[in-house]
Short mmCIF file of C-alpha atoms and ligand atoms in Angstrom, two decimals:
data_model
loop_
_atom_site.label_atom_id
_atom_site.label_comp_id
_atom_site.label_asym_id
_atom_site.label_seq_id
_atom_site.Cartn_x
_atom_site.Cartn_y
_atom_site.Cartn_z
CA UNK A 1 -170.21 101.82 48.28
CA UNK A 2 -170.84 103.69 51.18
CA UNK A 3 -174.05 105.69 51.47
CA UNK A 4 -173.35 109.56 51.48
CA UNK A 5 -175.26 112.00 53.54
CA UNK A 6 -176.12 115.03 51.62
CA UNK A 7 -175.44 118.02 53.97
CA UNK A 8 -175.29 121.62 52.69
CA UNK A 9 -171.92 122.99 51.54
CA UNK A 10 -169.76 124.29 54.66
CA UNK A 11 -169.01 127.99 55.02
CA UNK A 12 -165.77 128.81 53.16
CA UNK A 13 -162.96 129.18 55.53
CA UNK A 14 -159.89 131.66 54.94
CA UNK A 15 -157.36 130.78 52.35
CA UNK A 16 -154.56 129.14 54.52
CA UNK A 17 -156.68 127.52 56.97
CA UNK A 18 -155.08 124.34 58.21
CA UNK A 19 -157.16 121.26 57.80
CA UNK A 20 -155.90 118.02 59.59
CA UNK A 21 -156.65 114.87 61.58
CA UNK A 22 -154.90 113.87 64.71
CA UNK A 23 -153.49 110.59 66.21
CA UNK A 24 -151.11 109.64 68.90
CA UNK A 25 -148.39 107.18 69.20
CA UNK A 26 -149.35 104.95 71.64
CA UNK A 27 -152.98 104.57 70.50
CA UNK A 28 -151.64 103.43 66.98
CA UNK A 29 -148.27 102.34 66.51
CA UNK A 30 -148.18 98.82 68.27
CA UNK A 31 -144.66 97.63 68.09
CA UNK A 32 -144.19 97.79 71.87
CA UNK A 33 -141.31 95.40 71.58
CA UNK A 34 -139.52 97.58 69.12
CA UNK A 35 -139.16 100.27 71.82
CA UNK A 36 -138.16 100.93 75.51
CA UNK A 37 -141.36 100.60 77.93
CA UNK A 38 -143.70 103.67 78.70
CA UNK A 39 -145.91 104.13 81.83
CA UNK A 40 -148.80 102.86 79.72
CA UNK A 41 -147.24 99.32 78.98
CA UNK A 42 -147.20 98.49 82.83
CA UNK A 43 -150.53 100.07 83.39
CA UNK A 44 -152.41 98.27 80.50
CA UNK A 45 -151.11 94.89 82.13
CA UNK A 46 -152.70 95.76 85.37
CA UNK A 47 -155.98 93.82 86.26
CA UNK A 48 -159.07 95.73 85.24
CA UNK A 49 -157.22 98.66 84.24
CA UNK A 50 -158.26 98.47 80.47
CA UNK A 51 -161.92 97.67 80.01
CA UNK A 52 -161.83 95.19 77.45
CA UNK A 53 -158.56 93.41 78.79
CA UNK A 54 -156.79 94.83 75.96
CA UNK A 55 -153.32 96.33 75.56
CA UNK A 56 -151.79 98.71 72.82
CA UNK A 57 -149.09 95.95 71.90
CA UNK A 58 -150.46 95.73 68.27
CA UNK A 59 -152.97 98.54 68.12
CA UNK A 60 -153.14 99.56 64.38
CA UNK A 61 -149.64 98.41 63.84
CA UNK A 62 -149.09 101.68 62.39
CA UNK A 63 -145.56 101.41 63.09
CA UNK A 64 -145.32 98.70 60.32
CA UNK A 65 -148.10 100.08 58.09
CA UNK A 66 -147.60 103.62 58.22
CA UNK A 67 -147.16 103.97 54.25
CA UNK A 68 -150.76 102.60 54.22
CA UNK A 69 -151.92 105.26 56.60
CA UNK A 70 -149.97 108.18 54.73
CA UNK A 71 -151.69 107.04 51.61
CA UNK A 72 -155.25 107.38 53.53
CA UNK A 73 -154.06 110.88 54.71
CA UNK A 74 -153.30 111.82 50.97
CA UNK A 75 -156.43 110.47 49.79
CA UNK A 76 -158.36 112.47 52.31
CA UNK A 77 -156.74 115.66 51.37
CA UNK A 78 -155.95 117.07 54.57
CA UNK A 79 -153.11 119.82 54.81
CA UNK A 80 -151.71 118.43 57.93
CA UNK A 81 -151.20 115.34 60.04
CA UNK A 82 -150.95 115.63 63.75
CA UNK A 83 -149.35 112.63 65.29
CA UNK A 84 -147.24 112.20 68.54
CA UNK A 85 -143.66 110.94 68.87
CA UNK A 86 -143.01 108.24 71.60
CA UNK A 87 -140.62 109.63 73.87
CA UNK A 88 -139.60 105.81 74.89
CA UNK A 89 -139.22 105.07 71.28
CA UNK A 90 -136.95 107.95 70.75
CA UNK A 91 -134.93 106.50 73.78
CA UNK A 92 -134.68 103.29 71.95
CA UNK A 93 -131.73 102.32 69.26
CA UNK A 94 -132.94 103.51 65.94
CA UNK A 95 -136.12 104.84 67.49
CA UNK A 96 -135.98 108.30 65.74
CA UNK A 97 -135.40 106.67 62.37
CA UNK A 98 -139.19 105.65 62.39
CA UNK A 99 -140.16 109.22 62.67
CA UNK A 100 -137.62 110.14 59.97
CA UNK A 101 -139.15 107.72 57.66
CA UNK A 102 -142.76 108.98 58.65
CA UNK A 103 -141.93 112.49 58.05
CA UNK A 104 -140.38 112.06 54.69
CA UNK A 105 -143.47 109.92 53.55
CA UNK A 106 -145.69 112.81 54.75
CA UNK A 107 -143.50 115.23 52.98
CA UNK A 108 -143.70 113.41 49.67
CA UNK A 109 -147.34 113.09 50.06
CA UNK A 110 -148.07 116.58 50.46
CA UNK A 111 -149.10 116.38 53.99
CA UNK A 112 -147.54 118.76 56.56
CA UNK A 113 -146.14 117.11 59.61
CA UNK A 114 -147.19 118.18 62.94
CA UNK A 115 -145.67 116.15 65.80
CA UNK A 116 -146.77 116.23 69.41
CA UNK A 117 -143.57 115.77 71.57
CA UNK A 118 -145.69 114.16 74.54
CA UNK A 119 -149.17 112.26 74.37
CA UNK A 120 -149.04 110.52 77.87
CA UNK A 121 -146.62 107.70 77.13
CA UNK A 122 -143.92 108.73 79.48
CA UNK A 123 -140.78 106.62 79.47
CA UNK A 124 -141.39 104.03 82.35
CA UNK A 125 -138.44 105.13 84.45
CA UNK A 126 -139.58 108.77 84.66
CA UNK A 127 -142.43 110.42 86.80
CA UNK A 128 -143.95 113.83 86.42
CA UNK A 129 -144.03 114.26 90.22
CA UNK A 130 -140.17 114.73 89.85
CA UNK A 131 -139.21 118.32 88.57
CA UNK A 132 -136.32 116.65 86.61
CA UNK A 133 -138.78 115.15 84.04
CA UNK A 134 -139.30 118.65 82.68
CA UNK A 135 -135.46 118.95 82.15
CA UNK A 136 -135.45 115.73 80.51
CA UNK A 137 -138.25 116.63 78.14
CA UNK A 138 -136.28 119.63 77.19
CA UNK A 139 -133.65 117.70 76.25
CA UNK A 140 -135.54 115.08 74.49
CA UNK A 141 -137.27 118.01 72.40
CA UNK A 142 -133.91 119.22 71.26
CA UNK A 143 -132.81 115.70 69.99
CA UNK A 144 -136.04 115.35 68.08
CA UNK A 145 -135.97 118.83 66.74
CA UNK A 146 -132.29 118.39 65.53
CA UNK A 147 -133.39 115.32 63.63
CA UNK A 148 -136.62 116.35 62.18
CA UNK A 149 -136.29 120.12 62.21
CA UNK A 150 -135.10 120.50 58.67
CA UNK A 151 -138.91 119.09 57.55
CA UNK A 152 -141.00 119.60 60.57
CA UNK A 153 -142.16 123.24 60.88
CA UNK A 154 -145.17 123.09 63.20
CA UNK A 155 -144.49 121.72 66.40
CA UNK A 156 -146.90 120.73 69.61
CA UNK A 157 -145.14 120.46 73.14
CA UNK A 158 -147.71 118.44 75.27
CA UNK A 159 -151.24 117.00 74.75
CA UNK A 160 -153.68 117.66 77.26
CA UNK A 161 -151.85 117.90 80.55
CA UNK A 162 -154.88 118.44 82.52
CA UNK A 163 -156.15 115.00 81.66
CA UNK A 164 -152.80 113.39 82.20
CA UNK A 165 -152.87 115.24 85.73
CA UNK A 166 -156.37 114.15 86.47
CA UNK A 167 -156.72 110.83 85.09
CA UNK A 168 -153.43 109.37 85.38
CA UNK A 169 -152.20 110.90 88.82
CA UNK A 170 -155.37 112.14 90.88
CA UNK A 171 -158.05 109.44 89.81
CA UNK A 172 -155.79 106.57 88.76
CA UNK A 173 -158.00 105.65 85.73
CA UNK A 174 -155.00 106.22 83.39
CA UNK A 175 -151.30 105.59 83.50
CA UNK A 176 -149.38 105.73 85.77
CA UNK A 177 -152.57 104.81 87.82
CA UNK A 178 -151.78 107.18 90.74
CA UNK A 179 -154.55 108.17 93.03
CA UNK A 180 -153.01 111.31 94.73
CA UNK A 181 -156.06 113.45 94.42
CA UNK A 182 -154.92 117.10 94.88
CA UNK A 183 -151.44 115.95 95.96
CA UNK A 184 -151.28 115.39 91.94
CA UNK A 185 -150.86 119.19 91.49
CA UNK A 186 -147.02 118.97 90.95
CA UNK A 187 -147.61 116.80 87.93
CA UNK A 188 -149.35 119.98 86.40
CA UNK A 189 -146.90 122.17 87.28
CA UNK A 190 -144.01 119.92 86.00
CA UNK A 191 -145.54 119.27 82.61
CA UNK A 192 -146.33 123.07 82.46
CA UNK A 193 -142.42 123.53 83.17
CA UNK A 194 -141.64 121.01 80.65
CA UNK A 195 -143.75 122.79 78.04
CA UNK A 196 -142.19 125.99 78.36
CA UNK A 197 -138.43 124.44 78.47
CA UNK A 198 -139.26 122.70 75.29
CA UNK A 199 -140.63 126.01 73.63
CA UNK A 200 -137.02 127.46 74.37
CA UNK A 201 -135.41 124.16 73.26
CA UNK A 202 -137.30 124.12 70.10
CA UNK A 203 -136.66 127.79 69.31
CA UNK A 204 -132.92 127.13 70.07
CA UNK A 205 -133.28 124.82 67.33
CA UNK A 206 -134.58 127.31 65.01
CA UNK A 207 -138.46 126.48 65.27
CA UNK A 208 -140.86 129.33 64.84
CA UNK A 209 -144.31 127.73 64.80
CA UNK A 210 -144.77 126.32 68.41
CA UNK A 211 -148.05 125.56 70.02
CA UNK A 212 -149.46 123.34 72.83
CA UNK A 213 -152.76 121.03 72.54
CA UNK A 214 -154.84 121.59 75.85
CA UNK A 215 -158.01 120.26 76.46
CA UNK A 216 -161.13 122.73 76.94
CA UNK A 217 -164.59 123.07 77.53
CA UNK A 218 -167.43 125.22 78.92
CA UNK A 219 -168.43 124.52 82.43
CA UNK A 220 -172.10 125.05 82.79
CA UNK A 221 -173.34 125.28 86.69
CA UNK A 222 -176.13 122.88 87.34
CA UNK A 223 -178.19 126.03 88.56
CA UNK A 224 -177.82 129.52 89.70
CA UNK A 225 -177.71 128.33 93.34
CA UNK A 226 -174.42 129.95 94.90
CA UNK A 227 -173.12 126.41 95.71
CA UNK A 228 -173.47 125.16 92.11
CA UNK A 229 -172.03 128.36 90.74
CA UNK A 230 -169.06 128.07 93.11
CA UNK A 231 -168.41 124.45 92.49
CA UNK A 232 -168.66 125.12 88.61
CA UNK A 233 -166.06 127.67 88.80
CA UNK A 234 -163.77 125.67 90.85
CA UNK A 235 -164.11 122.80 88.22
CA UNK A 236 -163.42 125.45 85.60
CA UNK A 237 -160.44 126.60 87.32
CA UNK A 238 -159.05 122.99 87.54
CA UNK A 239 -159.71 121.85 83.99
CA UNK A 240 -159.36 125.11 82.11
CA UNK A 241 -157.60 127.91 83.77
CA UNK A 242 -154.90 126.14 85.76
CA UNK A 243 -153.62 125.12 82.43
CA UNK A 244 -154.32 127.94 80.07
CA UNK A 245 -153.64 130.87 82.49
CA UNK A 246 -150.08 129.95 83.23
CA UNK A 247 -149.22 129.65 79.43
CA UNK A 248 -151.10 132.63 78.42
CA UNK A 249 -151.06 135.02 81.15
CA UNK A 250 -147.84 133.90 83.11
CA UNK A 251 -149.81 133.22 86.46
CA UNK A 252 -151.78 130.47 87.97
CA UNK A 253 -155.58 131.23 89.03
CA UNK A 254 -155.95 132.60 92.56
CA UNK A 255 -154.77 129.94 95.27
CA UNK A 256 -153.17 127.72 93.19
CA UNK A 257 -149.63 129.15 92.92
CA UNK A 258 -149.08 128.62 96.46
CA UNK A 259 -149.83 124.85 96.29
CA UNK A 260 -147.24 124.38 93.57
CA UNK A 261 -143.54 123.17 94.15
CA UNK A 262 -140.32 124.80 93.76
CA UNK A 263 -139.77 128.57 92.63
CA UNK A 264 -143.10 129.13 91.16
CA UNK A 265 -142.53 132.60 90.41
CA UNK A 266 -139.43 131.98 88.25
CA UNK A 267 -140.85 128.62 86.65
CA UNK A 268 -143.91 130.72 85.30
CA UNK A 269 -141.54 133.08 83.32
CA UNK A 270 -140.69 129.73 81.50
CA UNK A 271 -144.22 128.32 81.27
CA UNK A 272 -145.36 131.71 79.78
CA UNK A 273 -142.51 131.52 77.03
CA UNK A 274 -144.72 132.95 74.07
CA UNK A 275 -146.36 130.51 71.86
CA UNK A 276 -147.01 131.08 68.09
CA UNK A 277 -150.47 129.69 68.47
CA UNK A 278 -152.64 128.07 71.10
CA UNK A 279 -154.28 124.62 70.60
CA UNK A 280 -157.60 123.58 71.93
CA UNK A 281 -159.12 119.90 72.06
CA UNK A 282 -162.78 120.46 72.19
CA UNK A 283 -165.23 117.58 72.87
CA UNK A 284 -168.03 118.53 75.19
CA UNK A 285 -169.18 121.02 77.87
CA UNK A 286 -169.49 119.80 81.46
CA UNK A 287 -172.31 120.54 83.77
CA UNK A 288 -171.22 120.72 87.41
CA UNK A 289 -173.03 121.26 90.54
CA UNK A 290 -172.23 121.34 94.44
CA UNK A 291 -170.66 118.28 95.89
CA UNK A 292 -173.38 115.55 96.73
CA UNK A 293 -171.12 113.55 99.32
CA UNK A 294 -171.19 110.38 97.17
CA UNK A 295 -169.24 108.63 94.60
CA UNK A 296 -170.18 109.59 90.89
CA UNK A 297 -170.02 107.41 87.92
CA UNK A 298 -169.33 109.64 85.05
CA UNK A 299 -168.01 108.93 81.44
CA UNK A 300 -166.60 105.80 82.55
CA UNK A 301 -164.97 107.13 85.70
CA UNK A 302 -165.75 106.81 89.29
CA UNK A 303 -165.39 110.25 90.78
CA UNK A 304 -164.65 109.96 94.72
CA UNK A 305 -167.13 111.39 97.02
CA UNK A 306 -164.79 113.86 98.53
CA UNK A 307 -164.42 116.05 95.58
CA UNK A 308 -165.57 119.48 96.02
CA UNK A 309 -167.97 119.38 93.09
CA UNK A 310 -170.50 116.75 91.13
CA UNK A 311 -170.23 116.38 87.52
CA UNK A 312 -173.76 115.83 86.16
CA UNK A 313 -175.00 114.21 82.74
CA UNK A 314 -176.07 116.88 80.58
CA UNK A 315 -179.66 116.44 79.40
CA UNK A 316 -181.40 117.43 76.39
CA UNK A 317 -178.87 116.72 73.78
CA UNK A 318 -177.95 113.83 71.56
CA UNK A 319 -175.11 111.64 72.73
CA UNK A 320 -172.30 109.70 70.92
CA UNK A 321 -171.84 106.11 71.56
CA UNK A 322 -169.56 106.90 74.21
CA UNK A 323 -172.38 108.86 76.08
CA UNK A 324 -170.86 112.06 75.42
CA UNK A 325 -173.30 115.10 74.74
CA UNK A 326 -172.96 116.63 71.25
CA UNK A 327 -173.03 120.30 71.84
CA UNK A 328 -171.27 122.23 68.82
CA UNK A 329 -172.46 125.48 69.90
CA UNK A 330 -170.44 125.29 73.07
CA UNK A 331 -167.34 125.22 70.88
CA UNK A 332 -168.27 128.84 69.65
CA UNK A 333 -169.06 129.71 73.25
CA UNK A 334 -165.46 128.30 74.45
CA UNK A 335 -163.76 130.25 71.86
CA UNK A 336 -165.67 133.61 72.66
CA UNK A 337 -165.03 133.06 76.50
CA UNK A 338 -161.32 132.46 75.61
CA UNK A 339 -161.19 135.84 73.76
CA UNK A 340 -163.01 137.67 76.70
CA UNK A 341 -160.59 136.22 79.25
CA UNK A 342 -157.37 136.42 77.42
CA UNK A 343 -157.90 139.29 74.90
CA UNK A 344 -154.59 140.20 73.40
CA UNK A 345 -152.74 137.82 75.12
CA UNK A 346 -154.34 134.92 73.21
CA UNK A 347 -152.40 133.99 70.11
CA UNK A 348 -154.11 132.49 67.11
CA UNK A 349 -155.98 129.34 67.98
CA UNK A 350 -155.87 125.97 66.37
CA UNK A 351 -158.63 123.15 67.08
CA UNK A 352 -156.10 120.32 67.50
CA UNK A 353 -158.85 117.82 68.41
CA UNK A 354 -162.52 117.51 67.92
CA UNK A 355 -164.19 114.41 67.24
CA UNK A 356 -166.83 111.57 68.45
CA UNK A 357 -167.04 108.08 68.98
CA UNK A 358 -169.74 105.98 66.91
CA UNK A 359 -169.85 102.38 65.88
CA UNK A 360 -170.29 101.53 61.92
CA UNK A 361 -168.65 102.30 58.71
CA UNK A 362 -171.65 104.29 57.37
CA UNK A 363 -171.35 106.50 60.34
CA UNK A 364 -173.83 109.27 59.42
CA UNK A 365 -173.81 110.56 63.02
CA UNK A 366 -170.35 111.54 62.75
CA UNK A 367 -170.59 113.52 59.73
CA UNK A 368 -173.62 115.35 61.46
CA UNK A 369 -171.25 115.87 64.67
CA UNK A 370 -168.23 117.16 62.36
CA UNK A 371 -170.48 119.16 60.16
CA UNK A 372 -172.09 120.75 63.04
CA UNK A 373 -168.87 121.53 64.93
CA UNK A 374 -167.12 123.15 61.86
CA UNK A 375 -170.07 125.31 61.50
CA UNK A 376 -169.77 126.35 65.12
CA UNK A 377 -166.06 127.14 64.49
CA UNK A 378 -167.00 129.01 61.54
CA UNK A 379 -169.12 131.30 63.55
CA UNK A 380 -166.35 131.68 65.88
CA UNK A 381 -164.44 133.20 63.03
CA UNK A 382 -167.13 135.46 62.07
CA UNK A 383 -167.16 137.01 65.54
CA UNK A 384 -163.47 137.94 64.82
CA UNK A 385 -161.68 134.90 66.49
CA UNK A 386 -158.57 134.31 64.92
CA UNK A 387 -158.77 130.47 64.38
CA UNK A 388 -156.18 129.05 62.14
CA UNK A 389 -157.03 125.31 61.81
CA UNK A 390 -159.21 122.31 62.79
CA UNK A 391 -157.87 118.60 63.38
CA UNK A 392 -160.42 115.82 63.56
CA UNK A 393 -159.83 113.04 66.19
CA UNK A 394 -159.03 110.67 64.65
CA UNK A 395 -157.73 109.60 61.26
CA UNK A 396 -158.56 105.98 62.55
CA UNK A 397 -159.99 103.86 64.89
CA UNK A 398 -157.48 103.27 67.84
CA UNK A 399 -156.68 102.31 71.43
CA UNK A 400 -158.89 104.48 73.40
CA UNK A 401 -157.02 104.31 76.33
CA UNK A 402 -158.75 102.82 79.52
CA UNK A 403 -161.59 102.01 77.14
CA UNK A 404 -159.67 99.78 74.88
CA UNK A 405 -160.84 99.05 71.42
CA UNK A 406 -164.42 99.54 72.22
CA UNK A 407 -164.73 103.15 71.51
CA UNK A 408 -164.34 104.03 67.74
CA UNK A 409 -163.44 107.72 66.92
CA UNK A 410 -161.76 107.14 63.42
CA UNK A 411 -162.58 108.46 60.06
CA UNK A 412 -161.30 104.89 58.86
CA UNK A 413 -162.47 101.96 60.47
CA UNK A 414 -159.77 99.34 61.69
CA UNK A 415 -160.47 95.61 61.97
CA UNK A 416 -158.51 94.72 64.83
CA UNK A 417 -158.32 90.93 63.71
CA UNK A 418 -156.95 91.69 60.13
CA UNK A 419 -156.00 95.40 60.59
CA UNK A 420 -157.62 95.84 57.48
CA UNK A 421 -158.43 99.73 57.12
CA UNK A 422 -161.72 100.83 55.62
CA UNK A 423 -162.60 104.47 54.97
CA UNK A 424 -165.98 105.08 56.73
CA UNK A 425 -168.71 107.41 55.28
CA UNK A 426 -167.35 110.43 57.20
CA UNK A 427 -163.91 110.09 55.63
CA UNK A 428 -165.74 110.51 52.02
CA UNK A 429 -167.57 113.18 53.37
CA UNK A 430 -164.55 115.31 54.92
CA UNK A 431 -162.71 114.60 51.65
CA UNK A 432 -165.23 116.23 49.61
CA UNK A 433 -165.90 118.97 52.00
CA UNK A 434 -162.09 119.64 51.69
CA UNK A 435 -162.10 119.60 48.11
CA UNK A 436 -164.86 122.49 48.20
CA UNK A 437 -162.78 124.61 50.36
CA UNK A 438 -160.16 124.81 47.83
C1 BGC B 1 -157.11 112.64 73.79
C2 BGC B 1 -157.00 111.49 72.87
C3 BGC B 1 -158.41 110.45 72.97
C4 BGC B 1 -159.27 111.68 72.70
C5 BGC B 1 -160.83 110.79 72.91
C6 BGC B 1 -158.44 113.35 73.97
O1 BGC B 1 -158.65 113.57 75.26
O2 BGC B 1 -156.11 113.53 73.48
O3 BGC B 1 -156.02 110.71 73.17
O4 BGC B 1 -158.42 109.46 72.24
O5 BGC B 1 -159.49 112.64 73.75
O6 BGC B 1 -161.00 110.68 74.23
#
């Protein structure tokens, strides 16, 4: 029996508020031999690319064990499950059948399926430096919607194009392992274009509940010195505005449009194709200062000396086992900042990811983390911000990209030797908290 932490009841959220949990295909499915390769398969095989030397070849073996995972979702009592569809699997014979079965199982369990069409596992033969990848993505979106659209009503185009650009193409810490620094900007543009083209493709297939999952967090200047404020502003532009402005305002932040490839003005009209809601993945704020001319070790990454900013460790906050600061109030700040910047152009918001990495099954720290963030979210609602849903990252421990299996973000513990799933204290806490919301 897992000890339960007594927390005060959560504030009541509006009726119809969508409670869910998230995962992604590459992080949980395994069964890599039963699909075409993705850029992550080749990257994981590279020496030193994954810290514990692992790969996602088996991961949680969700591909074969999905009925057990759907039962865990039903037991948790979430309204919705955000998962991702593996594009290379869809390109493989019978690949879509798997998602067909998964969606059927979710519907039968009373859990709404919310697929993300792209969560970083690009088919190995494609490259986001090529504009054509955006067109191919729209074709893929049509194929998936044609097959699942009778049961899937809520869609997410892309997950975190910012991280995929930065970690995968600028710094080389993620697949495909390119280190292009600012020459990676076309990757951002082509993903955003892919988003807009996919919104059109999904609409053509009858969808009317479409969003994107962008990662955002407040950027805090290290001091009020002009150099720090300017460096923080530039970081904020790269990680936040560069990905939100085109979608919500139909423009790039100043100075960025001219760096992008192709007919940017006409592409922006596609990128700004209206979405029904805007998804935000929130983990932490970032403190940023003027460049110090030296490499920086930050959050498991080595940032090159030539970047025009320094990312600092935030002091004075508790940290997760990953070393990430726990700052729930920054979620309220982020949402208030979004409303200030985007005003009427901001559609309803859904928190598509929020969570933390802690070891252990009696994970009281995760309960404290989630409790704090849900309350911070409620404070944003009280300030009139239209937030419609909250998804915890993640249903279960999984392949945490370059970190391998050492970082555990799950509400459910996975024993990677036996693949046994064990609900953690946080799973029970969330289940009870959701019951109290009904
Ligand atoms: C990603 C997830 C990842 C999580 C924790 C997000 O950036 O969408 O795939 O596991 O953060 O790092």
